[in-house]
Amino acid sequence: MDAAAAKLIGAGLATIALAGVGVGIGQIFGSFVSGALRNPAAAPKVFGNVLLGFALTEAVALYALVIAMLLLFVF
Amino acid sequence: MEHHNPLEQFAIQRIVPLHIGGIDVSITNSTVFMVLAIALITLFLTLAMRSGSLVPTRWQSMAELSYEFIGNMIRENVGNEGRRYFPFIFSLFMFVLFCNLLGLIPYSFTVTSHIIVTFALAAVVFIGVTIIGFIRNGAGFLRLFVPSGVPIFLLPLIIVIEFLSYLTRPISLSVRLFANMMAGHTVLAVFGGFVVALGILAGWMPLAFIVAMIGLELIIAILQAYVFAILTCIYLNDAFHVHH
């Protein structure tokens, strides 16, 4: 296999990380909604934490993007 | 058709070439937008607080809200000892926020989409927190790497893991902000290219997506400034309260 093809395959493989991130973001908002339905009064208090968790999880997806970009454009 | 690279927007252009002692200190578009961000922050805070009345005007309450927001963040995450670092965290938050927001203006430049800028900010936080930790706790700061209640035979492994995770903090802090900004702007540019390529008949579809995406980007710009500030608070908390 030549290097260019391996590079493209590697960049594609890097996006597998999105599976975990999808599970994570779904988990965060799913838990928030089910918690908020049980106790609506507490929902506004934890929403900041929800957004923080979302941003931290989303960042993992972007690490994968950075790796894909490094593979495609740097090597 | 003319081909535009979606990464073209991140190019740094020299506006006023300057060389001092072999070091390139040219004024670039990055410099201009950093200065612009600082000027806007100064203008916003001074003009909004100029009247300083008891019943705040709309601008004054915006300035007071941002002040209180960071003040509460430090009080909740670091405690009362952290209050003396309020100016630093407030400046950090406002700088990142304004750089992110300025970048959303079409044809502007996003300072925080360059890893060297975010890494410099993160390195300042990392080195500062380490120094503060050692000054306040002496060698006791090393207890940070030794969580309590860990079986003794696991300790060598845990210490190495904790130490490595401490060392990767500036990297994760900087890559998070940089990648968010770069990814968002690249997606916008790619879909902007779709609008041009599809023309008037089908071009409205990616255009509608871009409008929604700008909304998301606005949230992300604010959220990432918040995340940067709150993680700085959490790291600072480690320097004050070492026991895990």
PDB file of C-alpha atoms in Angstrom:
ATOM      1  CA  MET A   1       0.000   0.000   0.000  1.00  0.00           C
ATOM      2  CA  ASP A   2       1.423   3.364  -0.823  1.00  0.00           C
ATOM      3  CA  ALA A   3       1.762   6.113   1.758  1.00  0.00           C
ATOM      4  CA  ALA A   4      -0.936   8.378   0.347  1.00  0.00           C
ATOM      5  CA  ALA A   5      -3.590   5.675   0.570  1.00  0.00           C
ATOM      6  CA  ALA A   6      -2.518   4.730   4.099  1.00  0.00           C
ATOM      7  CA  LYS A   7      -2.794   8.391   5.068  1.00  0.00           C
ATOM      8  CA  LEU A   8      -6.401   8.607   3.847  1.00  0.00           C
ATOM      9  CA  ILE A   9      -7.346   5.335   5.550  1.00  0.00           C
ATOM     10  CA  GLY A  10      -5.760   6.529   8.788  1.00  0.00           C
ATOM     11  CA  ALA A  11      -7.641   9.822   8.654  1.00  0.00           C
ATOM     12  CA  GLY A  12     -10.872   7.906   8.089  1.00  0.00           C
ATOM     13  CA  LEU A  13     -10.123   5.560  10.981  1.00  0.00           C
ATOM     14  CA  ALA A  14      -9.557   8.561  13.254  1.00  0.00           C
ATOM     15  CA  THR A  15     -13.248   9.417  12.938  1.00  0.00           C
ATOM     16  CA  ILE A  16     -14.180   6.193  14.784  1.00  0.00           C
ATOM     17  CA  ALA A  17     -13.726   8.296  17.918  1.00  0.00           C
ATOM     18  CA  LEU A  18     -17.040   9.950  17.020  1.00  0.00           C
ATOM     19  CA  ALA A  19     -18.879   6.760  18.080  1.00  0.00           C
ATOM     20  CA  GLY A  20     -17.787   7.236  21.672  1.00  0.00           C
ATOM     21  CA  VAL A  21     -18.502  10.947  21.563  1.00  0.00           C
ATOM     22  CA  GLY A  22     -22.005  10.304  20.231  1.00  0.00           C
ATOM     23  CA  VAL A  23     -22.694   7.922  23.093  1.00  0.00           C
ATOM     24  CA  GLY A  24     -21.284  10.460  25.542  1.00  0.00           C
ATOM     25  CA  ILE A  25     -23.307  13.449  24.355  1.00  0.00           C
ATOM     26  CA  GLY A  26     -26.473  11.345  24.189  1.00  0.00           C
ATOM     27  CA  GLN A  27     -25.810  10.130  27.712  1.00  0.00           C
ATOM     28  CA  ILE A  28     -25.316  13.672  29.025  1.00  0.00           C
ATOM     29  CA  PHE A  29     -28.508  15.118  27.571  1.00  0.00           C
ATOM     30  CA  GLY A  30     -30.522  11.921  28.103  1.00  0.00           C
ATOM     31  CA  SER A  31     -29.638  11.891  31.784  1.00  0.00           C
ATOM     32  CA  PHE A  32     -30.373  15.585  32.014  1.00  0.00           C
ATOM     33  CA  VAL A  33     -33.829  15.227  30.465  1.00  0.00           C
ATOM     34  CA  SER A  34     -34.795  12.219  32.580  1.00  0.00           C
ATOM     35  CA  GLY A  35     -33.492  13.974  35.693  1.00  0.00           C
ATOM     36  CA  ALA A  36     -35.266  17.199  34.778  1.00  0.00           C
ATOM     37  CA  LEU A  37     -38.585  15.358  34.320  1.00  0.00           C
ATOM     38  CA  ARG A  38     -38.274  13.783  37.756  1.00  0.00           C
ATOM     39  CA  ASN A  39     -37.332  17.005  39.491  1.00  0.00           C
ATOM     40  CA  PRO A  40     -38.033  20.041  37.283  1.00  0.00           C
ATOM     41  CA  ALA A  41     -37.146  22.459  40.080  1.00  0.00           C
ATOM     42  CA  ALA A  42     -33.516  21.304  40.117  1.00  0.00           C
ATOM     43  CA  ALA A  43     -33.093  21.429  36.328  1.00  0.00           C
ATOM     44  CA  PRO A  44     -31.868  25.046  35.953  1.00  0.00           C
ATOM     45  CA  LYS A  45     -29.197  24.488  38.621  1.00  0.00           C
ATOM     46  CA  VAL A  46     -27.517  21.632  36.797  1.00  0.00           C
ATOM     47  CA  PHE A  47     -27.830  23.067  33.292  1.00  0.00           C
ATOM     48  CA  GLY A  48     -24.456  24.789  33.593  1.00  0.00           C
ATOM     49  CA  ASN A  49     -22.864  21.439  34.428  1.00  0.00           C
ATOM     50  CA  VAL A  50     -24.673  19.866  31.466  1.00  0.00           C
ATOM     51  CA  LEU A  51     -23.166  22.446  29.119  1.00  0.00           C
ATOM     52  CA  LEU A  52     -19.733  21.952  30.671  1.00  0.00           C
ATOM     53  CA  GLY A  53     -20.019  18.184  30.200  1.00  0.00           C
ATOM     54  CA  PHE A  54     -21.205  18.703  26.633  1.00  0.00           C
ATOM     55  CA  ALA A  55     -18.267  20.990  25.828  1.00  0.00           C
ATOM     56  CA  LEU A  56     -15.750  18.591  27.369  1.00  0.00           C
ATOM     57  CA  THR A  57     -17.223  15.628  25.464  1.00  0.00           C
ATOM     58  CA  GLU A  58     -17.402  17.539  22.225  1.00  0.00           C
ATOM     59  CA  ALA A  59     -13.738  18.425  22.624  1.00  0.00           C
ATOM     60  CA  VAL A  60     -12.907  14.704  22.411  1.00  0.00           C
ATOM     61  CA  ALA A  61     -14.495  14.639  18.953  1.00  0.00           C
ATOM     62  CA  LEU A  62     -12.339  17.577  17.999  1.00  0.00           C
ATOM     63  CA  TYR A  63      -9.174  15.817  19.171  1.00  0.00           C
ATOM     64  CA  ALA A  64     -10.060  13.143  16.620  1.00  0.00           C
ATOM     65  CA  LEU A  65     -10.540  15.875  14.030  1.00  0.00           C
ATOM     66  CA  VAL A  66      -7.133  17.327  14.870  1.00  0.00           C
ATOM     67  CA  ILE A  67      -5.551  13.889  14.418  1.00  0.00           C
ATOM     68  CA  ALA A  68      -7.331  13.450  11.071  1.00  0.00           C
ATOM     69  CA  MET A  69      -6.162  16.903   9.951  1.00  0.00           C
ATOM     70  CA  LEU A  70      -2.594  16.193  11.084  1.00  0.00           C
ATOM     71  CA  LEU A  71      -2.611  12.950   9.098  1.00  0.00           C
ATOM     72  CA  LEU A  72      -4.011  14.601   6.002  1.00  0.00           C
ATOM     73  CA  PHE A  73      -2.071  17.842   5.886  1.00  0.00           C
ATOM     74  CA  VAL A  74       1.078  17.506   7.975  1.00  0.00           C
ATOM     75  CA  PHE A  75       2.526  14.080   7.123  1.00  0.00           C
TER      76      PHE A  75
ATOM     77  CA  MET B   1     -14.679  27.667 -11.054  1.00  0.00           C
ATOM     78  CA  GLU B   2     -12.371  29.315  -8.621  1.00  0.00           C
ATOM     79  CA  HIS B   3     -11.274  27.010  -5.861  1.00  0.00           C
ATOM     80  CA  HIS B   4     -11.172  28.245  -2.292  1.00  0.00           C
ATOM     81  CA  ASN B   5      -9.433  26.332   0.419  1.00  0.00           C
ATOM     82  CA  PRO B   6     -11.510  26.238   3.623  1.00  0.00           C
ATOM     83  CA  LEU B   7      -8.281  26.503   5.628  1.00  0.00           C
ATOM     84  CA  GLU B   8      -7.275  29.700   3.831  1.00  0.00           C
ATOM     85  CA  GLN B   9      -9.053  31.821   6.438  1.00  0.00           C
ATOM     86  CA  PHE B  10      -6.490  30.808   9.075  1.00  0.00           C
ATOM     87  CA  ALA B  11      -3.536  32.168   7.124  1.00  0.00           C
ATOM     88  CA  ILE B  12      -1.486  34.758   8.959  1.00  0.00           C
ATOM     89  CA  GLN B  13      -0.622  37.773   6.829  1.00  0.00           C
ATOM     90  CA  ARG B  14       2.017  40.333   7.634  1.00  0.00           C
ATOM     91  CA  ILE B  15       0.528  43.804   7.590  1.00  0.00           C
ATOM     92  CA  VAL B  16       3.535  45.800   8.811  1.00  0.00           C
ATOM     93  CA  PRO B  17       6.756  43.776   8.440  1.00  0.00           C
ATOM     94  CA  LEU B  18       9.058  44.384  11.396  1.00  0.00           C
ATOM     95  CA  HIS B  19      12.329  42.679  12.326  1.00  0.00           C
ATOM     96  CA  ILE B  20      14.075  43.442  15.588  1.00  0.00           C
ATOM     97  CA  GLY B  21      17.389  41.689  16.166  1.00  0.00           C
ATOM     98  CA  GLY B  22      16.629  38.811  13.812  1.00  0.00           C
ATOM     99  CA  ILE B  23      13.255  38.132  15.442  1.00  0.00           C
ATOM    100  CA  ASP B  24      10.162  38.508  13.313  1.00  0.00           C
ATOM    101  CA  VAL B  25       7.854  40.840  15.255  1.00  0.00           C
ATOM    102  CA  SER B  26       5.737  41.881  12.283  1.00  0.00           C
ATOM    103  CA  ILE B  27       2.280  43.228  12.914  1.00  0.00           C
ATOM    104  CA  THR B  28       0.022  40.532  11.466  1.00  0.00           C
ATOM    105  CA  ASN B  29      -3.729  40.151  11.160  1.00  0.00           C
ATOM    106  CA  SER B  30      -3.512  38.067  14.354  1.00  0.00           C
ATOM    107  CA  THR B  31      -1.912  40.978  16.215  1.00  0.00           C
ATOM    108  CA  VAL B  32      -4.507  43.397  14.894  1.00  0.00           C
ATOM    109  CA  PHE B  33      -7.390  41.243  16.120  1.00  0.00           C
ATOM    110  CA  MET B  34      -5.794  40.678  19.531  1.00  0.00           C
ATOM    111  CA  VAL B  35      -5.362  44.425  19.970  1.00  0.00           C
ATOM    112  CA  LEU B  36      -8.907  44.945  18.696  1.00  0.00           C
ATOM    113  CA  ALA B  37     -10.241  42.443  21.251  1.00  0.00           C
ATOM    114  CA  ILE B  38      -8.415  44.164  24.102  1.00  0.00           C
ATOM    115  CA  ALA B  39      -9.547  47.605  22.899  1.00  0.00           C
ATOM    116  CA  LEU B  40     -13.162  46.414  22.709  1.00  0.00           C
ATOM    117  CA  ILE B  41     -13.012  44.879  26.195  1.00  0.00           C
ATOM    118  CA  THR B  42     -11.559  48.083  27.629  1.00  0.00           C
ATOM    119  CA  LEU B  43     -14.107  50.190  25.804  1.00  0.00           C
ATOM    120  CA  PHE B  44     -16.987  47.933  26.865  1.00  0.00           C
ATOM    121  CA  LEU B  45     -16.046  47.873  30.544  1.00  0.00           C
ATOM    122  CA  THR B  46     -15.106  51.533  30.903  1.00  0.00           C
ATOM    123  CA  LEU B  47     -18.005  52.959  28.909  1.00  0.00           C
ATOM    124  CA  ALA B  48     -20.529  50.615  30.525  1.00  0.00           C
ATOM    125  CA  MET B  49     -19.383  51.502  34.034  1.00  0.00           C
ATOM    126  CA  ARG B  50     -18.922  55.223  33.355  1.00  0.00           C
ATOM    127  CA  SER B  51     -22.197  56.268  34.946  1.00  0.00           C
ATOM    128  CA  GLY B  52     -21.774  53.818  37.841  1.00  0.00           C
ATOM    129  CA  SER B  53     -25.318  54.406  39.002  1.00  0.00           C
ATOM    130  CA  LEU B  54     -27.126  52.403  41.654  1.00  0.00           C
ATOM    131  CA  VAL B  55     -29.869  51.501  39.195  1.00  0.00           C
ATOM    132  CA  PRO B  56     -27.806  50.091  36.319  1.00  0.00           C
ATOM    133  CA  THR B  57     -28.393  50.886  32.688  1.00  0.00           C
ATOM    134  CA  ARG B  58     -28.508  48.025  30.178  1.00  0.00           C
ATOM    135  CA  TRP B  59     -24.792  48.312  29.374  1.00  0.00           C
ATOM    136  CA  GLN B  60     -23.871  48.589  33.024  1.00  0.00           C
ATOM    137  CA  SER B  61     -25.803  45.448  33.918  1.00  0.00           C
ATOM    138  CA  MET B  62     -24.018  43.585  31.120  1.00  0.00           C
ATOM    139  CA  ALA B  63     -20.654  44.549  32.573  1.00  0.00           C
ATOM    140  CA  GLU B  64     -21.837  43.715  36.096  1.00  0.00           C
ATOM    141  CA  LEU B  65     -23.233  40.368  34.927  1.00  0.00           C
ATOM    142  CA  SER B  66     -19.910  39.319  33.420  1.00  0.00           C
ATOM    143  CA  TYR B  67     -18.118  40.433  36.593  1.00  0.00           C
ATOM    144  CA  GLU B  68     -20.521  38.528  38.841  1.00  0.00           C
ATOM    145  CA  PHE B  69     -20.399  35.472  36.587  1.00  0.00           C
ATOM    146  CA  ILE B  70     -16.647  35.070  37.027  1.00  0.00           C
ATOM    147  CA  GLY B  71     -16.834  36.131  40.669  1.00  0.00           C
ATOM    148  CA  ASN B  72     -19.338  33.358  41.447  1.00  0.00           C
ATOM    149  CA  MET B  73     -17.332  30.867  39.418  1.00  0.00           C
ATOM    150  CA  ILE B  74     -14.219  31.532  41.504  1.00  0.00           C
ATOM    151  CA  ARG B  75     -16.148  31.512  44.789  1.00  0.00           C
ATOM    152  CA  GLU B  76     -17.763  28.165  43.995  1.00  0.00           C
ATOM    153  CA  ASN B  77     -14.748  26.400  42.517  1.00  0.00           C
ATOM    154  CA  VAL B  78     -11.769  27.809  44.392  1.00  0.00           C
ATOM    155  CA  GLY B  79     -13.202  29.404  47.525  1.00  0.00           C
ATOM    156  CA  ASN B  80     -12.357  32.669  49.196  1.00  0.00           C
ATOM    157  CA  GLU B  81      -8.579  32.327  48.781  1.00  0.00           C
ATOM    158  CA  GLY B  82      -9.054  32.367  45.025  1.00  0.00           C
ATOM    159  CA  ARG B  83     -10.483  35.860  44.996  1.00  0.00           C
ATOM    160  CA  ARG B  84      -7.107  37.507  44.596  1.00  0.00           C
ATOM    161  CA  TYR B  85      -6.747  35.753  41.236  1.00  0.00           C
ATOM    162  CA  PHE B  86     -10.029  37.249  40.047  1.00  0.00           C
ATOM    163  CA  PRO B  87      -8.360  39.855  37.767  1.00  0.00           C
ATOM    164  CA  PHE B  88      -6.355  37.183  35.969  1.00  0.00           C
ATOM    165  CA  ILE B  89      -9.267  34.809  35.380  1.00  0.00           C
ATOM    166  CA  PHE B  90     -11.586  37.656  34.421  1.00  0.00           C
ATOM    167  CA  SER B  91      -9.078  38.977  31.854  1.00  0.00           C
ATOM    168  CA  LEU B  92      -8.518  35.464  30.525  1.00  0.00           C
ATOM    169  CA  PHE B  93     -12.250  34.873  30.142  1.00  0.00           C
ATOM    170  CA  MET B  94     -12.929  38.224  28.489  1.00  0.00           C
ATOM    171  CA  PHE B  95      -9.963  37.901  26.106  1.00  0.00           C
ATOM    172  CA  VAL B  96     -10.936  34.412  24.956  1.00  0.00           C
ATOM    173  CA  LEU B  97     -14.608  35.406  24.722  1.00  0.00           C
ATOM    174  CA  PHE B  98     -13.952  38.510  22.641  1.00  0.00           C
ATOM    175  CA  CYS B  99     -11.467  36.741  20.364  1.00  0.00           C
ATOM    176  CA  ASN B 100     -14.009  33.959  19.763  1.00  0.00           C
ATOM    177  CA  LEU B 101     -16.841  36.395  19.109  1.00  0.00           C
ATOM    178  CA  LEU B 102     -14.765  38.642  16.834  1.00  0.00           C
ATOM    179  CA  GLY B 103     -13.879  35.575  14.786  1.00  0.00           C
ATOM    180  CA  LEU B 104     -17.554  34.984  14.008  1.00  0.00           C
ATOM    181  CA  ILE B 105     -17.723  38.166  11.941  1.00  0.00           C
ATOM    182  CA  PRO B 106     -17.356  37.162   8.270  1.00  0.00           C
ATOM    183  CA  TYR B 107     -13.905  37.892   6.788  1.00  0.00           C
ATOM    184  CA  SER B 108     -12.432  38.509  10.215  1.00  0.00           C
ATOM    185  CA  PHE B 109      -9.635  36.504  11.770  1.00  0.00           C
ATOM    186  CA  THR B 110     -10.032  34.159  14.741  1.00  0.00           C
ATOM    187  CA  VAL B 111      -7.048  34.577  17.029  1.00  0.00           C
ATOM    188  CA  THR B 112      -7.997  31.537  19.125  1.00  0.00           C
ATOM    189  CA  SER B 113      -8.034  29.253  16.076  1.00  0.00           C
ATOM    190  CA  HIS B 114      -4.235  29.108  16.290  1.00  0.00           C
ATOM    191  CA  ILE B 115      -2.826  26.557  18.669  1.00  0.00           C
ATOM    192  CA  ILE B 116       0.188  28.690  19.556  1.00  0.00           C
ATOM    193  CA  VAL B 117      -2.085  31.411  20.976  1.00  0.00           C
ATOM    194  CA  THR B 118      -4.211  29.031  23.045  1.00  0.00           C
ATOM    195  CA  PHE B 119      -1.146  27.053  24.102  1.00  0.00           C
ATOM    196  CA  ALA B 120       0.538  30.223  25.339  1.00  0.00           C
ATOM    197  CA  LEU B 121      -2.555  31.027  27.430  1.00  0.00           C
ATOM    198  CA  ALA B 122      -2.740  27.454  28.740  1.00  0.00           C
ATOM    199  CA  ALA B 123       0.986  27.388  29.504  1.00  0.00           C
ATOM    200  CA  VAL B 124       0.669  30.571  31.565  1.00  0.00           C
ATOM    201  CA  VAL B 125      -2.133  28.926  33.557  1.00  0.00           C
ATOM    202  CA  PHE B 126      -0.197  25.662  33.962  1.00  0.00           C
ATOM    203  CA  ILE B 127       3.093  27.241  35.029  1.00  0.00           C
ATOM    204  CA  GLY B 128       1.309  29.756  37.247  1.00  0.00           C
ATOM    205  CA  VAL B 129      -0.729  27.082  39.023  1.00  0.00           C
ATOM    206  CA  THR B 130       2.350  24.901  39.541  1.00  0.00           C
ATOM    207  CA  ILE B 131       4.319  27.815  41.034  1.00  0.00           C
ATOM    208  CA  ILE B 132       1.413  28.894  43.268  1.00  0.00           C
ATOM    209  CA  GLY B 133       0.981  25.299  44.401  1.00  0.00           C
ATOM    210  CA  PHE B 134       4.613  24.928  45.391  1.00  0.00           C
ATOM    211  CA  ILE B 135       4.707  28.330  47.112  1.00  0.00           C
ATOM    212  CA  ARG B 136       1.597  27.619  49.180  1.00  0.00           C
ATOM    213  CA  ASN B 137       2.188  23.960  49.997  1.00  0.00           C
ATOM    214  CA  GLY B 138       5.940  23.494  49.543  1.00  0.00           C
ATOM    215  CA  ALA B 139       6.810  19.887  48.775  1.00  0.00           C
ATOM    216  CA  GLY B 140       3.344  18.981  50.014  1.00  0.00           C
ATOM    217  CA  PHE B 141       2.067  19.953  46.578  1.00  0.00           C
ATOM    218  CA  LEU B 142       3.438  16.613  45.374  1.00  0.00           C
ATOM    219  CA  ARG B 143       0.638  14.946  47.362  1.00  0.00           C
ATOM    220  CA  LEU B 144      -1.535  15.921  44.406  1.00  0.00           C
ATOM    221  CA  PHE B 145      -0.127  12.899  42.613  1.00  0.00           C
ATOM    222  CA  VAL B 146      -0.895  10.541  45.496  1.00  0.00           C
ATOM    223  CA  PRO B 147      -4.653  10.067  45.841  1.00  0.00           C
ATOM    224  CA  SER B 148      -5.768   8.951  49.278  1.00  0.00           C
ATOM    225  CA  GLY B 149      -7.252   5.500  49.784  1.00  0.00           C
ATOM    226  CA  VAL B 150      -5.314   3.767  47.041  1.00  0.00           C
ATOM    227  CA  PRO B 151      -3.907   0.285  47.804  1.00  0.00           C
ATOM    228  CA  ILE B 152      -0.147   0.497  48.312  1.00  0.00           C
ATOM    229  CA  PHE B 153       0.735  -1.949  45.514  1.00  0.00           C
ATOM    230  CA  LEU B 154      -1.157   0.226  43.009  1.00  0.00           C
ATOM    231  CA  LEU B 155       0.560   3.444  44.080  1.00  0.00           C
ATOM    232  CA  PRO B 156       3.553   3.372  41.678  1.00  0.00           C
ATOM    233  CA  LEU B 157       1.180   3.014  38.728  1.00  0.00           C
ATOM    234  CA  ILE B 158      -1.288   5.628  39.997  1.00  0.00           C
ATOM    235  CA  ILE B 159       1.463   8.185  40.635  1.00  0.00           C
ATOM    236  CA  VAL B 160       2.744   7.838  37.076  1.00  0.00           C
ATOM    237  CA  ILE B 161      -0.783   8.162  35.663  1.00  0.00           C
ATOM    238  CA  GLU B 162      -1.590  11.185  37.836  1.00  0.00           C
ATOM    239  CA  PHE B 163       1.685  12.839  36.904  1.00  0.00           C
ATOM    240  CA  LEU B 164       1.102  12.278  33.187  1.00  0.00           C
ATOM    241  CA  SER B 165      -2.461  13.560  33.422  1.00  0.00           C
ATOM    242  CA  TYR B 166      -1.121  16.654  35.188  1.00  0.00           C
ATOM    243  CA  LEU B 167       1.424  17.205  32.413  1.00  0.00           C
ATOM    244  CA  THR B 168      -1.189  16.878  29.649  1.00  0.00           C
ATOM    245  CA  ARG B 169      -3.362  19.591  31.186  1.00  0.00           C
ATOM    246  CA  PRO B 170      -1.946  22.494  29.139  1.00  0.00           C
ATOM    247  CA  ILE B 171      -2.215  20.384  25.982  1.00  0.00           C
ATOM    248  CA  SER B 172      -5.843  19.393  26.521  1.00  0.00           C
ATOM    249  CA  LEU B 173      -6.758  22.914  27.654  1.00  0.00           C
ATOM    250  CA  SER B 174      -5.246  24.518  24.571  1.00  0.00           C
ATOM    251  CA  VAL B 175      -6.259  21.892  21.991  1.00  0.00           C
ATOM    252  CA  ARG B 176      -9.867  22.018  23.223  1.00  0.00           C
ATOM    253  CA  LEU B 177     -10.215  25.734  22.496  1.00  0.00           C
ATOM    254  CA  PHE B 178      -8.144  25.685  19.309  1.00  0.00           C
ATOM    255  CA  ALA B 179      -9.905  22.638  17.831  1.00  0.00           C
ATOM    256  CA  ASN B 180     -13.375  23.986  18.604  1.00  0.00           C
ATOM    257  CA  MET B 181     -12.623  27.263  16.875  1.00  0.00           C
ATOM    258  CA  MET B 182     -10.824  25.731  13.922  1.00  0.00           C
ATOM    259  CA  ALA B 183     -13.423  22.999  13.345  1.00  0.00           C
ATOM    260  CA  GLY B 184     -16.378  25.374  13.493  1.00  0.00           C
ATOM    261  CA  HIS B 185     -14.877  27.861  11.084  1.00  0.00           C
ATOM    262  CA  THR B 186     -13.742  25.126   8.697  1.00  0.00           C
ATOM    263  CA  VAL B 187     -17.263  23.640   8.611  1.00  0.00           C
ATOM    264  CA  LEU B 188     -18.707  27.089   7.902  1.00  0.00           C
ATOM    265  CA  ALA B 189     -16.224  27.635   5.064  1.00  0.00           C
ATOM    266  CA  VAL B 190     -16.885  24.189   3.563  1.00  0.00           C
ATOM    267  CA  PHE B 191     -20.636  24.764   3.552  1.00  0.00           C
ATOM    268  CA  GLY B 192     -20.073  28.275   2.195  1.00  0.00           C
ATOM    269  CA  GLY B 193     -18.318  26.580  -0.713  1.00  0.00           C
ATOM    270  CA  PHE B 194     -21.380  24.336  -1.208  1.00  0.00           C
ATOM    271  CA  VAL B 195     -23.618  27.394  -1.470  1.00  0.00           C
ATOM    272  CA  VAL B 196     -21.469  28.801  -4.259  1.00  0.00           C
ATOM    273  CA  ALA B 197     -21.193  25.446  -6.041  1.00  0.00           C
ATOM    274  CA  LEU B 198     -24.931  24.663  -5.949  1.00  0.00           C
ATOM    275  CA  GLY B 199     -25.977  28.094  -7.166  1.00  0.00           C
ATOM    276  CA  ILE B 200     -29.377  29.683  -6.682  1.00  0.00           C
ATOM    277  CA  LEU B 201     -31.543  26.569  -7.219  1.00  0.00           C
ATOM    278  CA  ALA B 202     -30.213  24.336  -4.446  1.00  0.00           C
ATOM    279  CA  GLY B 203     -27.882  26.739  -2.682  1.00  0.00           C
ATOM    280  CA  TRP B 204     -30.441  27.697  -0.050  1.00  0.00           C
ATOM    281  CA  MET B 205     -30.099  24.282   1.618  1.00  0.00           C
ATOM    282  CA  PRO B 206     -26.493  24.660   2.765  1.00  0.00           C
ATOM    283  CA  LEU B 207     -27.251  28.346   3.429  1.00  0.00           C
ATOM    284  CA  ALA B 208     -29.991  27.353   5.909  1.00  0.00           C
ATOM    285  CA  PHE B 209     -27.509  24.967   7.511  1.00  0.00           C
ATOM    286  CA  ILE B 210     -24.964  27.789   7.811  1.00  0.00           C
ATOM    287  CA  VAL B 211     -27.517  29.998   9.566  1.00  0.00           C
ATOM    288  CA  ALA B 212     -28.194  27.242  12.106  1.00  0.00           C
ATOM    289  CA  MET B 213     -24.466  26.568  12.395  1.00  0.00           C
ATOM    290  CA  ILE B 214     -23.702  30.232  13.164  1.00  0.00           C
ATOM    291  CA  GLY B 215     -26.141  29.966  16.076  1.00  0.00           C
ATOM    292  CA  LEU B 216     -24.325  26.892  17.355  1.00  0.00           C
ATOM    293  CA  GLU B 217     -20.968  28.594  16.832  1.00  0.00           C
ATOM    294  CA  LEU B 218     -22.137  31.554  18.902  1.00  0.00           C
ATOM    295  CA  ILE B 219     -23.026  29.195  21.761  1.00  0.00           C
ATOM    296  CA  ILE B 220     -19.689  27.390  21.365  1.00  0.00           C
ATOM    297  CA  ALA B 221     -17.750  30.659  21.366  1.00  0.00           C
ATOM    298  CA  ILE B 222     -19.270  31.616  24.713  1.00  0.00           C
ATOM    299  CA  LEU B 223     -19.164  28.065  26.080  1.00  0.00           C
ATOM    300  CA  GLN B 224     -15.480  27.577  25.279  1.00  0.00           C
ATOM    301  CA  ALA B 225     -14.532  30.830  26.996  1.00  0.00           C
ATOM    302  CA  TYR B 226     -16.536  29.584  29.994  1.00  0.00           C
ATOM    303  CA  VAL B 227     -14.871  26.158  29.882  1.00  0.00           C
ATOM    304  CA  PHE B 228     -11.414  27.745  29.662  1.00  0.00           C
ATOM    305  CA  ALA B 229     -12.132  29.937  32.686  1.00  0.00           C
ATOM    306  CA  ILE B 230     -13.740  27.196  34.783  1.00  0.00           C
ATOM    307  CA  LEU B 231     -10.928  24.726  34.115  1.00  0.00           C
ATOM    308  CA  THR B 232      -8.452  27.407  35.159  1.00  0.00           C
ATOM    309  CA  CYS B 233     -10.467  27.717  38.392  1.00  0.00           C
ATOM    310  CA  ILE B 234     -10.445  23.936  38.889  1.00  0.00           C
ATOM    311  CA  TYR B 235      -6.660  23.787  38.366  1.00  0.00           C
ATOM    312  CA  LEU B 236      -6.195  26.715  40.729  1.00  0.00           C
ATOM    313  CA  ASN B 237      -8.303  24.856  43.284  1.00  0.00           C
ATOM    314  CA  ASP B 238      -5.748  22.016  43.181  1.00  0.00           C
ATOM    315  CA  ALA B 239      -3.036  24.476  44.148  1.00  0.00           C
ATOM    316  CA  PHE B 240      -5.016  25.595  47.213  1.00  0.00           C
ATOM    317  CA  HIS B 241      -6.603  22.336  48.370  1.00  0.00           C
ATOM    318  CA  VAL B 242      -4.105  19.606  47.623  1.00  0.00           C
ATOM    319  CA  HIS B 243      -5.754  16.625  49.329  1.00  0.00           C
ATOM    320  CA  HIS B 244      -7.472  14.740  46.541  1.00  0.00           C
TER     321      HIS B 244
END
